[in-house]
Short mmCIF file of N, CA and C in Angstrom, two decimals:
data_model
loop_
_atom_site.label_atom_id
_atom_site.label_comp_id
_atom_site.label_asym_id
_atom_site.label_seq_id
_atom_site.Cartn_x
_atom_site.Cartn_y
_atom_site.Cartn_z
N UNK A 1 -5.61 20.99 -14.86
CA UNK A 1 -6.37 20.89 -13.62
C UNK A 1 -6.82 19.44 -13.43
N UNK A 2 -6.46 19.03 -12.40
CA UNK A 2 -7.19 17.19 -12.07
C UNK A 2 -8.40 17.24 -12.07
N UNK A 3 -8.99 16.27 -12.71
CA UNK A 3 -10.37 15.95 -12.51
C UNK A 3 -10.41 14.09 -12.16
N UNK A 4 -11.45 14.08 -11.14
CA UNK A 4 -11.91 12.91 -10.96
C UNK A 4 -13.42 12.57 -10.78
N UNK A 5 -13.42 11.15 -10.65
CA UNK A 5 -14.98 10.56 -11.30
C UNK A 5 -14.02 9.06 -11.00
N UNK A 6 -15.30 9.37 -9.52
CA UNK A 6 -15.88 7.85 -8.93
C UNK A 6 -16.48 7.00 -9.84
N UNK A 7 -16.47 5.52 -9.19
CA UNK A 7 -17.48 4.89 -10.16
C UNK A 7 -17.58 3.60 -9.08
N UNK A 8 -18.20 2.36 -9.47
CA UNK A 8 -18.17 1.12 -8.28
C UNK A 8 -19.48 1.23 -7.27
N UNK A 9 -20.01 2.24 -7.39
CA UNK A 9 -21.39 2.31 -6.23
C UNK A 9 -22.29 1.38 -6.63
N UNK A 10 -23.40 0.93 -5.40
CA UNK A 10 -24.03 0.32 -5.72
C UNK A 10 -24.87 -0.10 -4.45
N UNK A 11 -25.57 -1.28 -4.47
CA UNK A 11 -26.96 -1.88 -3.81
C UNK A 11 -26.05 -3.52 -3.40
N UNK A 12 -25.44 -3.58 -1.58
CA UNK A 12 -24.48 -4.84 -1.19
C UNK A 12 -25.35 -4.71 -0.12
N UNK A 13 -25.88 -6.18 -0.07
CA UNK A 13 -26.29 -6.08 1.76
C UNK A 13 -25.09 -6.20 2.66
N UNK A 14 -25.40 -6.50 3.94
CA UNK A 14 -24.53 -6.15 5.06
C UNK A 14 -23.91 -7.48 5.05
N UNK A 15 -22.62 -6.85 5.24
CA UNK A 15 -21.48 -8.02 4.95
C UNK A 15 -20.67 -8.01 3.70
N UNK A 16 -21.18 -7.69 2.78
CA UNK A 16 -20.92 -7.82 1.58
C UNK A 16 -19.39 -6.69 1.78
N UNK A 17 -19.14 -6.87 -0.01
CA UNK A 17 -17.55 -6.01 0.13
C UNK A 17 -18.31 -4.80 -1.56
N UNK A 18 -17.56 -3.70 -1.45
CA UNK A 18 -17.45 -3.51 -2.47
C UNK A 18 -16.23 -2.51 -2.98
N UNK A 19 -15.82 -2.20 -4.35
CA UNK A 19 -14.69 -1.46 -4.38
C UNK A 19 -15.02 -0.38 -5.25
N UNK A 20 -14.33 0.81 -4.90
CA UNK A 20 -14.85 2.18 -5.37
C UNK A 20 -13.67 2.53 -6.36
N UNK A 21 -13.70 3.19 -7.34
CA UNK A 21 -12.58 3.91 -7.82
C UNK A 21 -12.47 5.05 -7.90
N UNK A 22 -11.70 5.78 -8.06
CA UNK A 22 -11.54 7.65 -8.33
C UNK A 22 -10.79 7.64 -9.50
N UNK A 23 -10.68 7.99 -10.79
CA UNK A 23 -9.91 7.65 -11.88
C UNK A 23 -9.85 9.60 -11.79
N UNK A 24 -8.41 9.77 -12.02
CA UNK A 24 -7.75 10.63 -12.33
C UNK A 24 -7.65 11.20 -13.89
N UNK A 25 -7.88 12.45 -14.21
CA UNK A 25 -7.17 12.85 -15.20
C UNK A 25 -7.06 14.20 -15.33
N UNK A 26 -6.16 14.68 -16.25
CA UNK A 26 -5.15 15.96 -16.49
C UNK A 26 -4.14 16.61 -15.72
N UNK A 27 -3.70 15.59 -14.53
CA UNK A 27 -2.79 15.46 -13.68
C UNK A 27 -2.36 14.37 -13.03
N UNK A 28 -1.21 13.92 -12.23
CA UNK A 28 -0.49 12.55 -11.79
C UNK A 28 -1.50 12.59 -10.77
N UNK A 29 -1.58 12.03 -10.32
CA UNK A 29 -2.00 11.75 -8.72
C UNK A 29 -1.00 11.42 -7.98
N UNK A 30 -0.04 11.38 -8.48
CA UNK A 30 1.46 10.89 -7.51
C UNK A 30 1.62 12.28 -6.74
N UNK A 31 1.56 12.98 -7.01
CA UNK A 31 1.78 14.84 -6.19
C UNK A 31 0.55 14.80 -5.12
N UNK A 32 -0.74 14.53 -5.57
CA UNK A 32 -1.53 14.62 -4.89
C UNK A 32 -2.01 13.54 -3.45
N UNK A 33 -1.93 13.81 -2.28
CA UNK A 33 -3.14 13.21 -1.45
C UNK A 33 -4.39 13.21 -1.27
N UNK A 34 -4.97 12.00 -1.15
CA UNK A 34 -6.40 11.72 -1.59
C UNK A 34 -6.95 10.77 -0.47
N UNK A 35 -8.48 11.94 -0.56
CA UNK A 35 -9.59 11.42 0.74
C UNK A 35 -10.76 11.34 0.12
N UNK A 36 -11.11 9.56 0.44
CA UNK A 36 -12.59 9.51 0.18
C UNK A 36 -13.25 10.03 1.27
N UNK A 37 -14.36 10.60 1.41
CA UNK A 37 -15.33 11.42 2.18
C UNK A 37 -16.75 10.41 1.71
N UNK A 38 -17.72 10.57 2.65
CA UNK A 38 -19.22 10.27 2.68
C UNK A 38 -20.18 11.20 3.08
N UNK A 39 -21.39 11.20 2.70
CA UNK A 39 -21.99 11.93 3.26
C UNK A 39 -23.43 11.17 3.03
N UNK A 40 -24.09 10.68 4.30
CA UNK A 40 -25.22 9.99 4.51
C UNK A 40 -26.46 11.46 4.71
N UNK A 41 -27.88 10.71 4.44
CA UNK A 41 -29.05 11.50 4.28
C UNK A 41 -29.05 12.25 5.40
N UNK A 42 -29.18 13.47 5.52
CA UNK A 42 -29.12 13.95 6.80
C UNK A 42 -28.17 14.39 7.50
N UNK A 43 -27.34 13.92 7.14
CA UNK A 43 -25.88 13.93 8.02
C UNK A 43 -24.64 14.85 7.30
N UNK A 44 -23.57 15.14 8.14
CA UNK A 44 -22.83 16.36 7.51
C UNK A 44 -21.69 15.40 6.79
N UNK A 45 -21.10 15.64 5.70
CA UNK A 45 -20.02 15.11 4.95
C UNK A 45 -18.88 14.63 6.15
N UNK A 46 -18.21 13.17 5.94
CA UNK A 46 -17.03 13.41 7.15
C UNK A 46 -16.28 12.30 6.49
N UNK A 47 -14.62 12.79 6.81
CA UNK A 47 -13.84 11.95 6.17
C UNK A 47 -13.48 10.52 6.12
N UNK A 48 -13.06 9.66 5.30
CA UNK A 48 -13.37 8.59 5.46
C UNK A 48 -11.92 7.49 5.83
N UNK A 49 -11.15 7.65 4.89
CA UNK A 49 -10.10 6.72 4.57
C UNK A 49 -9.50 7.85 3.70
N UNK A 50 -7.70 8.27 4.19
CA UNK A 50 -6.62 9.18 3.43
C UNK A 50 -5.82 8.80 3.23
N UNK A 51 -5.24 8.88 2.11
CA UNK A 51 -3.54 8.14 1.87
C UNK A 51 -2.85 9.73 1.78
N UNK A 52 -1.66 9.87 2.23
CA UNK A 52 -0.73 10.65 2.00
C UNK A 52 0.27 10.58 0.67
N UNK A 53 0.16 11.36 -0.65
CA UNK A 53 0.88 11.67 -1.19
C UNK A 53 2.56 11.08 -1.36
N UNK A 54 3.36 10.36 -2.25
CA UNK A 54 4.92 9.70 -1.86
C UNK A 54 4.45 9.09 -0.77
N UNK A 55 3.71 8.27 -0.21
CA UNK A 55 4.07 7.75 0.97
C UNK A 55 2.85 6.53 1.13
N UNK A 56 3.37 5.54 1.95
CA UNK A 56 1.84 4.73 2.14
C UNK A 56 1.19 5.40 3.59
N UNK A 57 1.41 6.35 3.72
CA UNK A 57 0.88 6.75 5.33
C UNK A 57 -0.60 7.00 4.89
N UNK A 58 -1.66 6.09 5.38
CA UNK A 58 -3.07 6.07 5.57
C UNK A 58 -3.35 6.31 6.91
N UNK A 59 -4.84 6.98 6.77
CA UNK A 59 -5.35 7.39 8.11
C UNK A 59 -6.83 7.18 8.17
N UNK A 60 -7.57 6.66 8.88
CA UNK A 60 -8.92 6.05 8.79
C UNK A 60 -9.96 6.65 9.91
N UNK A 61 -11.19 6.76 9.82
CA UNK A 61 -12.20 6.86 10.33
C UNK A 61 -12.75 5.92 11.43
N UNK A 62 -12.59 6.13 12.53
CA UNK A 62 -12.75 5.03 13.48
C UNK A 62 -13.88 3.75 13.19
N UNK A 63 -14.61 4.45 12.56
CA UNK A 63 -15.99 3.52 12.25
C UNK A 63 -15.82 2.74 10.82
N UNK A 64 -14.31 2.72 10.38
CA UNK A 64 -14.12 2.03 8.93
C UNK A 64 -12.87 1.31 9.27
N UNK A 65 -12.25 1.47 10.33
CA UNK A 65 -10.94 0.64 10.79
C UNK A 65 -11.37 -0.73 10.42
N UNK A 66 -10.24 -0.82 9.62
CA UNK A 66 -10.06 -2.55 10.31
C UNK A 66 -10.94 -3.34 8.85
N UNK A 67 -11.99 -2.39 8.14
CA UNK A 67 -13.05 -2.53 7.28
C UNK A 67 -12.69 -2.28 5.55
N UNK A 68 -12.27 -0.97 5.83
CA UNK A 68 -11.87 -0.18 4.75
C UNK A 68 -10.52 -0.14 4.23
N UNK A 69 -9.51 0.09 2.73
CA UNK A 69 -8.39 0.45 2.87
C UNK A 69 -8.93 0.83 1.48
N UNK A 70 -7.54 1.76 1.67
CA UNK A 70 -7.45 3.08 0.32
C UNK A 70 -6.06 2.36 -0.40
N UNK A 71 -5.89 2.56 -1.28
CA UNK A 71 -4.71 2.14 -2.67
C UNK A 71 -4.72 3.23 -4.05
N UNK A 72 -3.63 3.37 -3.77
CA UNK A 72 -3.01 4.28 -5.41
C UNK A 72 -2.50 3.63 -6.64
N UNK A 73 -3.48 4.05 -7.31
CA UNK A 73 -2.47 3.13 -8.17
C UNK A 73 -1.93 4.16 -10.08
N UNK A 74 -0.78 4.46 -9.63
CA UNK A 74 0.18 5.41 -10.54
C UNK A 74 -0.16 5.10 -11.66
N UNK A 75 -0.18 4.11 -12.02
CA UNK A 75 -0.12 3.63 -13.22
C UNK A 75 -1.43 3.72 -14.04
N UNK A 76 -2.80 3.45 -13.45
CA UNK A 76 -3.71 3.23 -13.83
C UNK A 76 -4.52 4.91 -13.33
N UNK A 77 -3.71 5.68 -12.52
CA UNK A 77 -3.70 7.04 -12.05
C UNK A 77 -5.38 6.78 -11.42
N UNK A 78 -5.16 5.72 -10.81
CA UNK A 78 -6.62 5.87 -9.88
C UNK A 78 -6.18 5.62 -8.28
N UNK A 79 -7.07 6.11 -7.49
CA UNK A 79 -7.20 5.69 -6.28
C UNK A 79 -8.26 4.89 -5.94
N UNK A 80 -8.12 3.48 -4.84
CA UNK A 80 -9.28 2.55 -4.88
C UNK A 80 -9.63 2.67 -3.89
N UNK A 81 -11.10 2.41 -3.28
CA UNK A 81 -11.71 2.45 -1.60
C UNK A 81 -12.21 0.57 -1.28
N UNK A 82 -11.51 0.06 -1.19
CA UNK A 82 -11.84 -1.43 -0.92
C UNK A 82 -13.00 -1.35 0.49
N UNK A 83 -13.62 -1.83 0.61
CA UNK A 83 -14.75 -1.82 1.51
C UNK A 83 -14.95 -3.03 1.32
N UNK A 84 -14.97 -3.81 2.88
CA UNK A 84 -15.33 -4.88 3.34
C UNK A 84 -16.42 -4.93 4.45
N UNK A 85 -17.20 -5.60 5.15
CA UNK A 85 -17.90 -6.36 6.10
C UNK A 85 -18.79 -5.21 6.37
N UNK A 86 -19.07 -4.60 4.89
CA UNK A 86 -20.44 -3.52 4.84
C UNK A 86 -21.70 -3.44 5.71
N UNK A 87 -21.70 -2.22 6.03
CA UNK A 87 -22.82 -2.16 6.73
C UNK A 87 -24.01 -1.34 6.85
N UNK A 88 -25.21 -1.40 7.43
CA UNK A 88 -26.26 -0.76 6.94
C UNK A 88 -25.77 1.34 6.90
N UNK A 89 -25.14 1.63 7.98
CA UNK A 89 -24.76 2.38 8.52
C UNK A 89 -23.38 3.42 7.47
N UNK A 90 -22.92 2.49 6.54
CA UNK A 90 -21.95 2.69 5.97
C UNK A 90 -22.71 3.19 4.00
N UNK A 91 -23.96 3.46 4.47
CA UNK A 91 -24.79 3.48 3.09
C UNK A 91 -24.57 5.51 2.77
N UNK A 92 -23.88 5.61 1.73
CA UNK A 92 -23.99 7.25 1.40
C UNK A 92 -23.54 7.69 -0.02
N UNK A 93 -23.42 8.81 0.11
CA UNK A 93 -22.54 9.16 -1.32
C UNK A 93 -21.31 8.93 -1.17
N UNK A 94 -20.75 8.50 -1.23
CA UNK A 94 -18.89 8.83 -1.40
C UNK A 94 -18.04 9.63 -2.41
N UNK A 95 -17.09 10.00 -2.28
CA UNK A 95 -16.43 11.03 -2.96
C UNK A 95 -15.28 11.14 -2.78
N UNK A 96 -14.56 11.55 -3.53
CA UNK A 96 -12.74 11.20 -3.39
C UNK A 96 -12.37 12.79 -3.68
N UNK A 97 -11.62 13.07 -2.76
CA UNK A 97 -11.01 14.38 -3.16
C UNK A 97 -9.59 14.34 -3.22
N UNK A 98 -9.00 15.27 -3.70
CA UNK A 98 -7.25 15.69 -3.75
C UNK A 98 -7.04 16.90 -3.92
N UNK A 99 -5.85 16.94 -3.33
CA UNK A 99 -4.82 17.88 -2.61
C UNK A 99 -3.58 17.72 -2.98
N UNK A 100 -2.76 18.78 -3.27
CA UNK A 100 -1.19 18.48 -3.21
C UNK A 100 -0.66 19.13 -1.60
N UNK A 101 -1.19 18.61 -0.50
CA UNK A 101 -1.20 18.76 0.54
C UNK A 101 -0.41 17.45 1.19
N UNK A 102 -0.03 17.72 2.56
CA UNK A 102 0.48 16.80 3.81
C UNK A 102 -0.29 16.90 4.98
N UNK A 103 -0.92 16.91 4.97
CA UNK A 103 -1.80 17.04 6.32
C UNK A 103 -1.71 15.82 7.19
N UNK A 104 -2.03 16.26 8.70
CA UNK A 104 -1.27 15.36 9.34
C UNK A 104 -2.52 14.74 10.15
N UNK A 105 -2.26 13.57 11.15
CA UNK A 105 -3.45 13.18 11.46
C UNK A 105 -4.55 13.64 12.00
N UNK A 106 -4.31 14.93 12.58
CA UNK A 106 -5.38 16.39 13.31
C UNK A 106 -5.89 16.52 11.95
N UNK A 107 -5.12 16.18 10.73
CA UNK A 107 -6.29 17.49 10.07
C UNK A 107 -6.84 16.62 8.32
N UNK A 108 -6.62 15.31 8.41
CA UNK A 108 -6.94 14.76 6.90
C UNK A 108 -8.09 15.34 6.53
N UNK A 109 -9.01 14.79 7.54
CA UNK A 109 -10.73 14.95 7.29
C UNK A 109 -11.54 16.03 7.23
N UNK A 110 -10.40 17.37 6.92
CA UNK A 110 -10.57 18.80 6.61
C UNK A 110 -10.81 19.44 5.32
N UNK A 111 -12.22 18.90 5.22
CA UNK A 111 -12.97 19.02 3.42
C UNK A 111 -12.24 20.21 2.78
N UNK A 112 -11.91 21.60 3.61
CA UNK A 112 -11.21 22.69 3.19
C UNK A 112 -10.18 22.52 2.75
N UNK A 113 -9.22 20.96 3.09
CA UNK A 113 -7.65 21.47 2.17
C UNK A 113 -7.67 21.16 0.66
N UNK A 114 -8.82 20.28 0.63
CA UNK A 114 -9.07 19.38 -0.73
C UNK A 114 -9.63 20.77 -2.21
N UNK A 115 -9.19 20.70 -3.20
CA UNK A 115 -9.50 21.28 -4.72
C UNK A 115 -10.12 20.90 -5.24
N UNK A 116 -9.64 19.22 -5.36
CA UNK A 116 -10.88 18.87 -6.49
C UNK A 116 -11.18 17.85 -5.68
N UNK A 117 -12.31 17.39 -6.46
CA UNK A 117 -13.47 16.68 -5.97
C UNK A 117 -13.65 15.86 -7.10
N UNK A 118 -14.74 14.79 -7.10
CA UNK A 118 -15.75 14.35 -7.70
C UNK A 118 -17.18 14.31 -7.69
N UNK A 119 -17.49 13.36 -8.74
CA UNK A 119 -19.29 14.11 -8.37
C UNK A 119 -20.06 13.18 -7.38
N UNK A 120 -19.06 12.24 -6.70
CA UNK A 120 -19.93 10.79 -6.31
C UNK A 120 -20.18 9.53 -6.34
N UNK A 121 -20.37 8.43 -5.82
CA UNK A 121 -21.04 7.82 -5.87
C UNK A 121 -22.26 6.86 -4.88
N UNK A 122 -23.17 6.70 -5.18
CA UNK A 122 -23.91 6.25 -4.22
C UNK A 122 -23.41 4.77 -3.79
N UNK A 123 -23.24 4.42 -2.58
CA UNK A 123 -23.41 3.21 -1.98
C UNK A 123 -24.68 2.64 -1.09
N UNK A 124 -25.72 1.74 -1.25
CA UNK A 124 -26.37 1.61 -0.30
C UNK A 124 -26.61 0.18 0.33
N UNK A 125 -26.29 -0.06 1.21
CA UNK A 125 -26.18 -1.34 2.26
C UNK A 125 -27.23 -1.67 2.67
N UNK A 126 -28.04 -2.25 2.42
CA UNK A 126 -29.71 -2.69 2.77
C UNK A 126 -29.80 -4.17 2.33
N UNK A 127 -30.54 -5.09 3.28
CA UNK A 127 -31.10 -6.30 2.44
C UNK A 127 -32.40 -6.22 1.78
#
C-alpha cells in the first residue's frame, strides 16, 4: 500500500519561494497520479497543482498559475510542489494525494478519486 509524508513547510513572507516534498513508499509512484491539495483555516480543502501519471500533463489552480509547478521524481520516488512569489493568501496545510487514476481536466481536484494521502504540511506566508 503507498504511503506518503510531506515535509518542506514552513514560516516565508510574501514573495518568498518554498519547496514541498511528498516522499513515497511501498509503491512506484510512476503508476500513480498525484495532487497537492490545501486547505486554509476555515475554508474547504481544494485542489492545487496535478501531474498525470506516464505523462508530464499538469493541471493548476487558477490562483497558483504561473506561481506553482509540480515534478516527479522516479528515482528519488517523490513528488515536489515548487512554490514561488508566495503569498499571504497561499498560507495552509498542504497535502499530496495519489491515485492510479487519469482524470481529466473536469475532474483532478476531486478529493474522492485520491487513496492515499498524507498527513500534511503547514505553510504560512506572513511577515
Amino acid at each position: 500500500q503507498l504511503q506518503l509524508v510531506e515535509s518542506g513547510g514552513g514560516l516565508v513572507q510574501p514573495g518568498g519561494s518554498l519547496r514541498l516534498s511528498c516522499a513515497a513508499s511501498g509503491a512506484s509512484l510512476e503508476s500513480y497520479s498525484v495532487t497537492w491539495f490545501r486547505q486554509a483555516p476555515g475554508k474547504e480543502r481544494e485542489g492545487v497543482v496535478f501531474l498525470r501519471r506516464r505523462s508530464h500533463i499538469t493541471f493548476a489552480a487558477n490562483s497558483v498559475k504561473g506561481r506553482f509547478t509540480i515534478r516527479k521524481d522516479i528515482g528519488q520516488n517523490t513528488v515536489f510542489l515548487k512554490m514561488n512569489n508566495l503569498k499571504p493568501e497561499d498560507t495552509a496545510v498542504y497535502y499530496c494525494a495519489a491515485g492510479q487514476i487519469s482524470p481529466i481536466a473536469s475532474s483532478w481536484y476531486n478529493a474522492e478519486l485520491y487513496n492515499s494521502w498524507g498527513q500534511g504540511t503547514l505553510v504560512n506566508v506572513s511577515s
